[in-house]
Amino acid sequence: MEKEMQEREAELRAALGVAETEAALEEIRIRYLGRQGEIPRQLASLSALPPEQRREAGRAINRFKAWAEAAIEERRGSLASAHPRGPSLDPTLPGRPVPEGSIHPVSRMSRRIVEIFHRLGFALADGPEVETEFYNFDALNTPPDHPARNEQDTFFLKDPGLLPATPSRGGGRLLLRSQTSPVQIRAMERRRPPIRIFAPGRCYRRDEIDATHSIAFFQVEGLVVEEDTSLLDLKGTLELVFGELLGPETRFRFRPHYFPFTEPSFEIDGLRPGRSKAGKEWLELCGCGMVHPKVLSGVGIDPDRYSGFAFGFGIERLLMIVEEVPDLRLFTENDIRFLRNQSSPA
Ligand code: DAH
C-alpha cells in the first residue's frame, strides 16, 4: 500500500504542476478527495484486506490524504497570487469604441470659407459682437430712420455699465451687431489701402424663430479697398468663391438691390442646374456692392483715389443650400443625429 500511495503522490504532484487554473485544480481535488474520488475509494477498499494489514494501509492512505489536501491548497495559493482576482482581461474581445466628436457644420463651412479667402490673399479680420450704434449703423451710412435701427429688429443693450469697455468712436447705444459689416469700418480704421479682408462671425437679430429665421447666426463679411477696383473685380471674386462652394456648374446673376453702405448694390443669386428644385430655382446667396464714397471718407480714405467692393453672406443659409438642410433650428438644437450626419471628422 505504501508503494501504491507513493505512485499516487507522484501522479498528483505531476497533475498539480500543470494545473494552471482554479477550475483545473478543482477538478483534481474532486478526482482525489471528492466523495467518489481516489482516496475514499482506497479507504473503502481497506475492508477487503486481511485485518493485520489494515492498520498499516489505513495509515499510508491517511498520510497521503493529508499530503494531498495540503499540496492542493498550496497550489491554489500560488495560482491566486499569480493571477490576482479582479476583472480579467480577454484580449480576444473587440475593443470598446471611444465616441468620436465631429466638427459642427457651421465650423466646417467656416473653415472651407477661410481656406478659400486665404488662397485669394484676403486677411482674416475680426470685430466685437457687442457693437456701438455708430459702427453697426452710422459709419455704414445707414440713415437714422432706417428700419433696422428699430428696437423690434436689433437687440439694444439696456445696461452698458455691466459690459467691458468696447472701443468706440462716435458712440451711440450699445447693441448686439446685426451684421458683420461693422468689421469693415474697424478694418479701415486700423489699416490703409490696399485692404483685402474677410470676417466670419456671429450676428444677432430680433426675429421670430422659425425654419428660416434665427436670433443668432453667422455671416462672412468681405472688403477690398484698392486704387482701382471695379465691379468686374467684385463679380470675378464672388463668382470664384461661390463657384468653389456650390460647384463649377453654378450660374450666377447680379440683381440690383439697396444697401446703405454700397452704391451700386446687388444681390447675387445662384442657380445649380440639376441640383435645386427642377434646376430652375434661383437662390439668394449674398449681398454686395461698391463701397459707398461716404463710408470711405468717414474713415479718412480718399474716395477719389480709392475704391472698394464689399459683400456679406450667411453661413447657415449657405449650408441650407449646399447640404440641403431644411431647418435653421437644426444648427443650434444639438441633435446628435443631425450633427453626425452633417459632419465629418476634422
Ligand atoms: N450686411 C448685409 C446684411 O446683413 C449684407 C451685406 C450686403 C454686406 C452688402 C456687405 C454688402 O458688405 O456690401 O444683409
Short mmCIF file of C-alpha atoms and ligand atoms in Angstrom, two decimals:
data_model
loop_
_atom_site.label_atom_id
_atom_site.label_comp_id
_atom_site.label_asym_id
_atom_site.label_seq_id
_atom_site.Cartn_x
_atom_site.Cartn_y
_atom_site.Cartn_z
CA MET A 1 0.00 0.00 0.00
CA GLU A 2 2.80 2.37 0.92
CA LYS A 3 4.23 1.89 -2.56
CA GLU A 4 0.93 2.48 -4.23
CA MET A 5 0.47 5.69 -2.28
CA GLN A 6 3.88 6.86 -3.45
CA GLU A 7 2.80 6.29 -7.03
CA ARG A 8 -0.42 8.23 -6.43
CA GLU A 9 1.61 11.02 -4.87
CA ALA A 10 3.85 11.23 -7.91
CA GLU A 11 0.77 11.34 -10.16
CA LEU A 12 -0.89 14.03 -8.14
CA ARG A 13 2.28 16.10 -7.98
CA ALA A 14 2.56 15.97 -11.79
CA ALA A 15 -1.11 16.89 -12.23
CA LEU A 16 -0.78 19.87 -9.87
CA GLY A 17 2.31 21.03 -11.70
CA VAL A 18 0.33 21.58 -14.90
CA ALA A 19 -2.91 22.83 -13.32
CA GLU A 20 -2.96 26.47 -14.40
CA THR A 21 -6.48 27.45 -13.42
CA GLU A 22 -8.77 27.30 -10.45
CA ALA A 23 -11.08 25.04 -12.44
CA ALA A 24 -8.34 22.56 -13.29
CA LEU A 25 -7.34 22.47 -9.64
CA GLU A 26 -10.90 21.83 -8.53
CA GLU A 27 -11.14 19.00 -10.99
CA ILE A 28 -8.03 17.41 -9.48
CA ARG A 29 -9.36 17.90 -5.94
CA ILE A 30 -12.56 16.10 -6.85
CA ARG A 31 -10.64 13.33 -8.59
CA TYR A 32 -8.65 12.59 -5.40
CA LEU A 33 -10.63 13.87 -2.46
CA GLY A 34 -14.21 14.01 -3.75
CA ARG A 35 -16.77 11.57 -2.49
CA GLN A 36 -16.25 9.23 -5.42
CA GLY A 37 -12.56 10.08 -5.53
CA GLU A 38 -9.39 8.06 -5.33
CA ILE A 39 -8.82 8.42 -1.60
CA PRO A 40 -12.32 7.49 -0.38
CA ARG A 41 -12.15 4.54 -2.76
CA GLN A 42 -8.85 3.42 -1.24
CA LEU A 43 -10.25 3.80 2.25
CA ALA A 44 -13.28 1.72 1.29
CA SER A 45 -11.05 -0.99 -0.09
CA LEU A 46 -9.41 -1.42 3.32
CA SER A 47 -12.15 -3.77 4.40
CA ALA A 48 -11.08 -6.22 1.72
CA LEU A 49 -7.63 -6.51 3.28
CA PRO A 50 -6.67 -9.09 5.85
CA PRO A 51 -7.11 -7.44 9.32
CA GLU A 52 -3.36 -7.45 10.09
CA GLN A 53 -2.64 -5.27 7.03
CA ARG A 54 -5.47 -2.81 7.51
CA ARG A 55 -3.88 -0.55 10.12
CA GLU A 56 -0.68 -0.06 8.14
CA ALA A 57 -2.59 0.51 4.89
CA GLY A 58 -5.01 2.89 6.59
CA ARG A 59 -2.09 4.96 7.89
CA ALA A 60 -0.50 5.13 4.43
CA ILE A 61 -3.75 6.27 2.88
CA ASN A 62 -4.38 8.90 5.56
CA ARG A 63 -0.84 10.21 5.25
CA PHE A 64 -1.37 10.54 1.51
CA LYS A 65 -4.72 12.24 2.09
CA ALA A 66 -3.19 14.82 4.42
CA TRP A 67 -0.38 15.49 1.96
CA ALA A 68 -2.82 15.74 -0.95
CA GLU A 69 -5.01 18.30 0.85
CA ALA A 70 -2.00 20.43 1.71
CA ALA A 71 -0.49 20.15 -1.76
CA ILE A 72 -3.75 21.20 -3.44
CA GLU A 73 -4.15 24.18 -1.08
CA GLU A 74 -0.61 25.25 -1.69
CA ARG A 75 -1.11 25.14 -5.43
CA ARG A 76 -4.32 27.14 -5.05
CA GLY A 77 -2.37 29.80 -3.15
CA SER A 78 0.31 30.11 -5.77
CA LEU A 79 -2.29 30.34 -8.57
CA ALA A 80 -4.15 33.11 -6.72
CA SER A 81 -1.04 35.21 -6.26
CA ALA A 82 -0.02 34.76 -9.90
CA HIS A 83 -3.50 35.80 -11.12
CA PRO A 84 -4.94 38.22 -8.58
CA ARG A 85 -8.70 38.35 -8.53
CA GLY A 86 -10.45 41.17 -10.37
CA PRO A 87 -11.76 41.72 -13.88
CA SER A 88 -9.73 39.53 -16.11
CA LEU A 89 -8.62 40.78 -19.46
CA ASP A 90 -9.78 38.95 -22.52
CA PRO A 91 -7.63 40.20 -25.37
CA THR A 92 -9.80 38.46 -27.95
CA LEU A 93 -12.83 40.69 -27.28
CA PRO A 94 -13.38 43.59 -29.70
CA GLY A 95 -12.36 46.96 -28.22
CA ARG A 96 -14.90 49.34 -26.78
CA PRO A 97 -15.48 52.19 -29.20
CA VAL A 98 -14.45 55.61 -27.93
CA PRO A 99 -17.13 58.09 -29.02
CA GLU A 100 -15.62 60.42 -31.57
CA GLY A 101 -16.70 64.03 -31.85
CA SER A 102 -17.34 65.78 -35.13
CA ILE A 103 -16.94 69.30 -36.34
CA HIS A 104 -20.12 71.36 -36.24
CA PRO A 105 -21.41 72.06 -39.77
CA VAL A 106 -21.08 75.81 -39.28
CA SER A 107 -17.46 75.45 -38.17
CA ARG A 108 -16.76 73.12 -41.04
CA MET A 109 -18.21 75.55 -43.56
CA SER A 110 -16.31 78.44 -41.93
CA ARG A 111 -13.07 76.53 -42.33
CA ARG A 112 -13.79 75.98 -46.02
CA ILE A 113 -14.53 79.65 -46.46
CA VAL A 114 -11.39 80.68 -44.57
CA GLU A 115 -9.35 78.37 -46.79
CA ILE A 116 -10.78 79.87 -49.99
CA PHE A 117 -10.29 83.51 -48.94
CA HIS A 118 -6.79 82.87 -47.69
CA ARG A 119 -5.97 81.43 -51.08
CA LEU A 120 -7.26 84.64 -52.68
CA GLY A 121 -4.99 86.74 -50.47
CA PHE A 122 -7.65 88.02 -48.04
CA ALA A 123 -6.59 88.56 -44.42
CA LEU A 124 -8.82 87.32 -41.61
CA ALA A 125 -10.33 90.22 -39.64
CA ASP A 126 -12.45 90.38 -36.54
CA GLY A 127 -14.65 92.71 -34.52
CA PRO A 128 -16.73 92.64 -31.34
CA GLU A 129 -20.19 91.11 -31.21
CA VAL A 130 -21.24 93.84 -28.79
CA GLU A 131 -21.06 96.89 -31.00
CA THR A 132 -22.00 100.52 -30.86
CA GLU A 133 -24.75 102.00 -32.93
CA PHE A 134 -22.05 104.02 -34.61
CA TYR A 135 -20.15 101.05 -36.07
CA ASN A 136 -23.20 98.95 -36.79
CA PHE A 137 -25.19 101.74 -38.49
CA ASP A 138 -23.85 105.33 -38.69
CA ALA A 139 -20.41 104.61 -40.07
CA LEU A 140 -22.10 102.35 -42.61
CA ASN A 141 -24.11 105.28 -43.91
CA THR A 142 -27.35 103.91 -42.51
CA PRO A 143 -29.93 106.70 -42.21
CA PRO A 144 -31.23 107.50 -38.70
CA ASP A 145 -34.70 106.31 -39.63
CA HIS A 146 -33.62 103.02 -41.19
CA PRO A 147 -35.94 100.22 -40.01
CA ALA A 148 -33.04 98.01 -38.89
CA ARG A 149 -32.32 100.52 -36.11
CA ASN A 150 -35.72 99.79 -34.71
CA GLU A 151 -35.81 98.06 -31.34
CA GLN A 152 -38.01 95.47 -32.94
CA ASP A 153 -35.20 94.44 -35.25
CA THR A 154 -32.00 94.88 -33.27
CA PHE A 155 -31.03 93.86 -29.74
CA PHE A 156 -30.08 97.04 -27.90
CA LEU A 157 -28.35 96.59 -24.56
CA LYS A 158 -30.02 98.23 -21.60
CA ASP A 159 -27.25 98.35 -19.04
CA PRO A 160 -23.96 99.18 -20.73
CA GLY A 161 -22.39 99.63 -17.29
CA LEU A 162 -22.04 95.86 -16.94
CA LEU A 163 -20.19 95.42 -20.19
CA PRO A 164 -16.47 95.51 -20.80
CA ALA A 165 -15.43 98.77 -22.38
CA THR A 166 -15.89 98.47 -26.13
CA PRO A 167 -13.61 100.66 -28.14
CA SER A 168 -15.99 103.13 -29.66
CA ARG A 169 -15.76 106.06 -31.91
CA GLY A 170 -18.81 108.18 -32.31
CA GLY A 171 -20.56 106.23 -29.58
CA GLY A 172 -24.27 105.69 -29.60
CA ARG A 173 -26.18 102.94 -27.88
CA LEU A 174 -24.63 99.51 -27.40
CA LEU A 175 -26.18 96.65 -29.33
CA LEU A 176 -25.54 93.11 -30.50
CA ARG A 177 -24.27 93.58 -34.02
CA SER A 178 -26.96 92.79 -36.57
CA GLN A 179 -24.42 92.20 -39.33
CA THR A 180 -20.66 91.67 -39.75
CA SER A 181 -20.41 94.89 -41.79
CA PRO A 182 -19.07 96.97 -38.83
CA VAL A 183 -15.86 94.93 -39.17
CA GLN A 184 -15.34 96.81 -42.46
CA ILE A 185 -15.18 100.09 -40.56
CA ARG A 186 -12.87 98.71 -37.88
CA ALA A 187 -10.57 97.25 -40.52
CA MET A 188 -10.38 100.53 -42.45
CA GLU A 189 -9.65 102.44 -39.25
CA ARG A 190 -6.81 100.11 -38.46
CA ARG A 191 -5.07 99.94 -41.81
CA ARG A 192 -4.65 101.91 -45.00
CA PRO A 193 -5.36 100.60 -48.51
CA PRO A 194 -4.70 98.27 -50.12
CA ILE A 195 -7.11 96.40 -47.87
CA ARG A 196 -8.34 92.91 -48.55
CA ILE A 197 -10.06 91.35 -45.55
CA PHE A 198 -12.80 88.88 -44.74
CA ALA A 199 -14.52 88.42 -41.40
CA PRO A 200 -16.66 85.46 -40.40
CA GLY A 201 -18.63 85.99 -37.20
CA ARG A 202 -21.86 85.80 -35.27
CA CYS A 203 -24.68 88.32 -35.69
CA TYR A 204 -27.94 88.85 -33.85
CA ARG A 205 -31.38 89.95 -34.88
CA ARG A 206 -34.71 90.18 -33.14
CA ASP A 207 -36.58 87.79 -35.34
CA GLU A 208 -39.35 85.33 -34.74
CA ILE A 209 -37.58 81.97 -34.72
CA ASP A 210 -38.72 79.62 -37.47
CA ALA A 211 -37.23 77.36 -40.13
CA THR A 212 -35.52 80.26 -41.89
CA HIS A 213 -35.09 82.85 -39.12
CA SER A 214 -32.86 82.74 -36.10
CA ILE A 215 -31.87 85.31 -33.48
CA ALA A 216 -28.19 84.37 -33.81
CA PHE A 217 -26.44 83.31 -36.99
CA PHE A 218 -23.12 83.55 -38.77
CA GLN A 219 -22.14 85.84 -41.59
CA VAL A 220 -18.99 86.36 -43.58
CA GLU A 221 -18.07 89.90 -44.45
CA GLY A 222 -15.62 90.83 -47.17
CA LEU A 223 -13.95 94.10 -48.08
CA VAL A 224 -11.46 95.13 -50.74
CA VAL A 225 -10.21 98.72 -50.99
CA GLU A 226 -7.59 99.46 -53.61
CA GLU A 227 -6.64 102.07 -56.13
CA ASP A 228 -8.69 100.77 -58.97
CA THR A 229 -11.17 98.14 -58.01
CA SER A 230 -14.19 97.84 -60.17
CA LEU A 231 -17.43 95.97 -60.36
CA LEU A 232 -15.54 93.50 -62.51
CA ASP A 233 -13.29 92.57 -59.57
CA LEU A 234 -16.31 92.16 -57.34
CA LYS A 235 -18.01 89.93 -59.88
CA GLY A 236 -14.92 87.86 -60.61
CA THR A 237 -14.08 87.37 -56.94
CA LEU A 238 -17.54 86.33 -55.83
CA GLU A 239 -18.19 84.08 -58.81
CA LEU A 240 -14.97 82.31 -57.97
CA VAL A 241 -15.79 81.96 -54.27
CA PHE A 242 -19.35 80.73 -54.80
CA GLY A 243 -18.28 78.57 -57.70
CA GLU A 244 -15.94 76.77 -55.29
CA LEU A 245 -18.60 76.48 -52.62
CA LEU A 246 -21.53 75.45 -54.80
CA GLY A 247 -19.84 73.68 -57.69
CA PRO A 248 -18.41 74.86 -61.01
CA GLU A 249 -21.67 74.34 -62.90
CA THR A 250 -23.45 77.00 -60.79
CA ARG A 251 -24.77 80.03 -62.70
CA PHE A 252 -24.97 83.47 -61.15
CA ARG A 253 -27.00 86.58 -61.63
CA PHE A 254 -26.43 90.00 -60.08
CA ARG A 255 -29.72 91.59 -59.18
CA PRO A 256 -29.80 95.33 -58.31
CA HIS A 257 -30.59 95.90 -54.65
CA TYR A 258 -30.18 98.52 -51.94
CA PHE A 259 -27.69 98.62 -49.09
CA PRO A 260 -26.86 101.95 -47.42
CA PHE A 261 -23.11 101.29 -47.43
CA THR A 262 -22.67 100.33 -51.08
CA GLU A 263 -23.50 102.02 -54.34
CA PRO A 264 -24.38 100.40 -56.64
CA SER A 265 -25.61 97.41 -54.60
CA PHE A 266 -26.56 93.91 -55.70
CA GLU A 267 -27.79 90.62 -54.52
CA ILE A 268 -26.19 87.58 -56.05
CA ASP A 269 -28.44 84.65 -56.88
CA GLY A 270 -27.18 81.23 -57.80
CA LEU A 271 -28.73 78.55 -59.96
CA ARG A 272 -27.49 74.99 -59.62
CA PRO A 273 -28.57 73.01 -62.67
CA GLY A 274 -29.92 69.61 -61.70
CA ARG A 275 -29.50 70.27 -58.00
CA SER A 276 -32.19 72.67 -56.90
CA LYS A 277 -35.89 72.04 -57.44
CA ALA A 278 -36.28 71.22 -61.14
CA GLY A 279 -32.95 73.01 -61.56
CA LYS A 280 -34.83 76.23 -62.09
CA GLU A 281 -34.71 77.86 -58.70
CA TRP A 282 -32.56 80.96 -58.22
CA LEU A 283 -31.23 81.00 -54.67
CA GLU A 284 -30.27 84.21 -52.91
CA LEU A 285 -26.63 83.91 -51.87
CA CYS A 286 -25.01 87.19 -50.99
CA GLY A 287 -25.35 90.97 -50.69
CA CYS A 288 -22.65 93.09 -52.24
CA GLY A 289 -21.71 96.34 -53.91
CA MET A 290 -19.13 99.05 -54.43
CA VAL A 291 -18.24 100.72 -51.14
CA HIS A 292 -20.15 103.99 -50.79
CA PRO A 293 -17.85 107.04 -51.03
CA LYS A 294 -19.32 108.33 -47.75
CA VAL A 295 -18.19 105.19 -45.97
CA LEU A 296 -14.66 105.65 -47.30
CA SER A 297 -14.44 109.32 -46.43
CA GLY A 298 -15.88 108.58 -42.99
CA VAL A 299 -12.76 106.60 -42.12
CA GLY A 300 -10.44 109.09 -43.78
CA ILE A 301 -9.89 107.21 -47.04
CA ASP A 302 -9.99 109.44 -50.11
CA PRO A 303 -12.84 108.17 -52.31
CA ASP A 304 -11.38 109.96 -55.32
CA ARG A 305 -8.22 107.93 -55.06
CA TYR A 306 -9.50 104.61 -53.72
CA SER A 307 -12.49 102.49 -54.49
CA GLY A 308 -13.65 99.27 -52.99
CA PHE A 309 -16.14 96.49 -53.02
CA ALA A 310 -17.81 94.70 -50.14
CA PHE A 311 -20.02 91.68 -49.63
CA GLY A 312 -21.75 89.76 -46.90
CA PHE A 313 -23.45 86.37 -46.76
CA GLY A 314 -24.88 83.95 -44.22
CA ILE A 315 -23.09 80.71 -43.37
CA GLU A 316 -26.14 78.75 -42.21
CA ARG A 317 -28.01 79.90 -45.29
CA LEU A 318 -25.22 78.63 -47.48
CA LEU A 319 -25.29 75.29 -45.66
CA MET A 320 -29.03 75.05 -46.18
CA ILE A 321 -28.36 75.28 -49.89
CA VAL A 322 -25.19 73.20 -50.18
CA GLU A 323 -26.19 70.43 -47.76
CA GLU A 324 -29.94 70.78 -48.18
CA VAL A 325 -30.57 71.45 -44.50
CA PRO A 326 -34.33 72.09 -44.26
CA ASP A 327 -34.46 74.00 -40.97
CA LEU A 328 -32.16 76.60 -39.44
CA ARG A 329 -33.01 75.40 -35.94
CA LEU A 330 -31.11 72.16 -36.55
CA PHE A 331 -27.86 74.12 -36.26
CA THR A 332 -28.49 75.05 -32.63
CA GLU A 333 -30.59 72.21 -31.25
CA ASN A 334 -27.62 69.90 -30.70
CA ASP A 335 -29.40 66.86 -32.07
CA ILE A 336 -26.52 64.44 -32.32
CA ARG A 337 -28.15 62.56 -35.22
CA PHE A 338 -28.14 65.73 -37.31
CA LEU A 339 -24.63 66.72 -36.25
CA ARG A 340 -23.26 63.26 -37.07
CA ASN A 341 -24.93 63.10 -40.47
CA GLN A 342 -23.84 66.54 -41.49
CA SER A 343 -20.35 66.44 -40.13
CA SER A 344 -17.28 64.51 -40.92
CA PRO A 345 -14.36 64.30 -38.54
CA ALA A 346 -11.80 67.04 -38.90
N1 DAH B 1 -24.76 93.38 -44.08
C1 DAH B 1 -25.71 92.92 -45.08
C2 DAH B 1 -26.80 92.12 -44.42
O1 DAH B 1 -26.65 91.72 -43.31
C3 DAH B 1 -25.02 92.07 -46.12
C4 DAH B 1 -24.13 92.89 -46.99
C5 DAH B 1 -24.61 93.43 -48.14
C6 DAH B 1 -22.81 93.09 -46.64
C7 DAH B 1 -23.82 94.19 -48.96
C8 DAH B 1 -21.99 93.86 -47.47
C9 DAH B 1 -22.51 94.40 -48.62
O2 DAH B 1 -20.73 94.09 -47.19
O3 DAH B 1 -21.72 95.14 -49.41
O4 DAH B 1 -27.81 91.91 -45.04
#
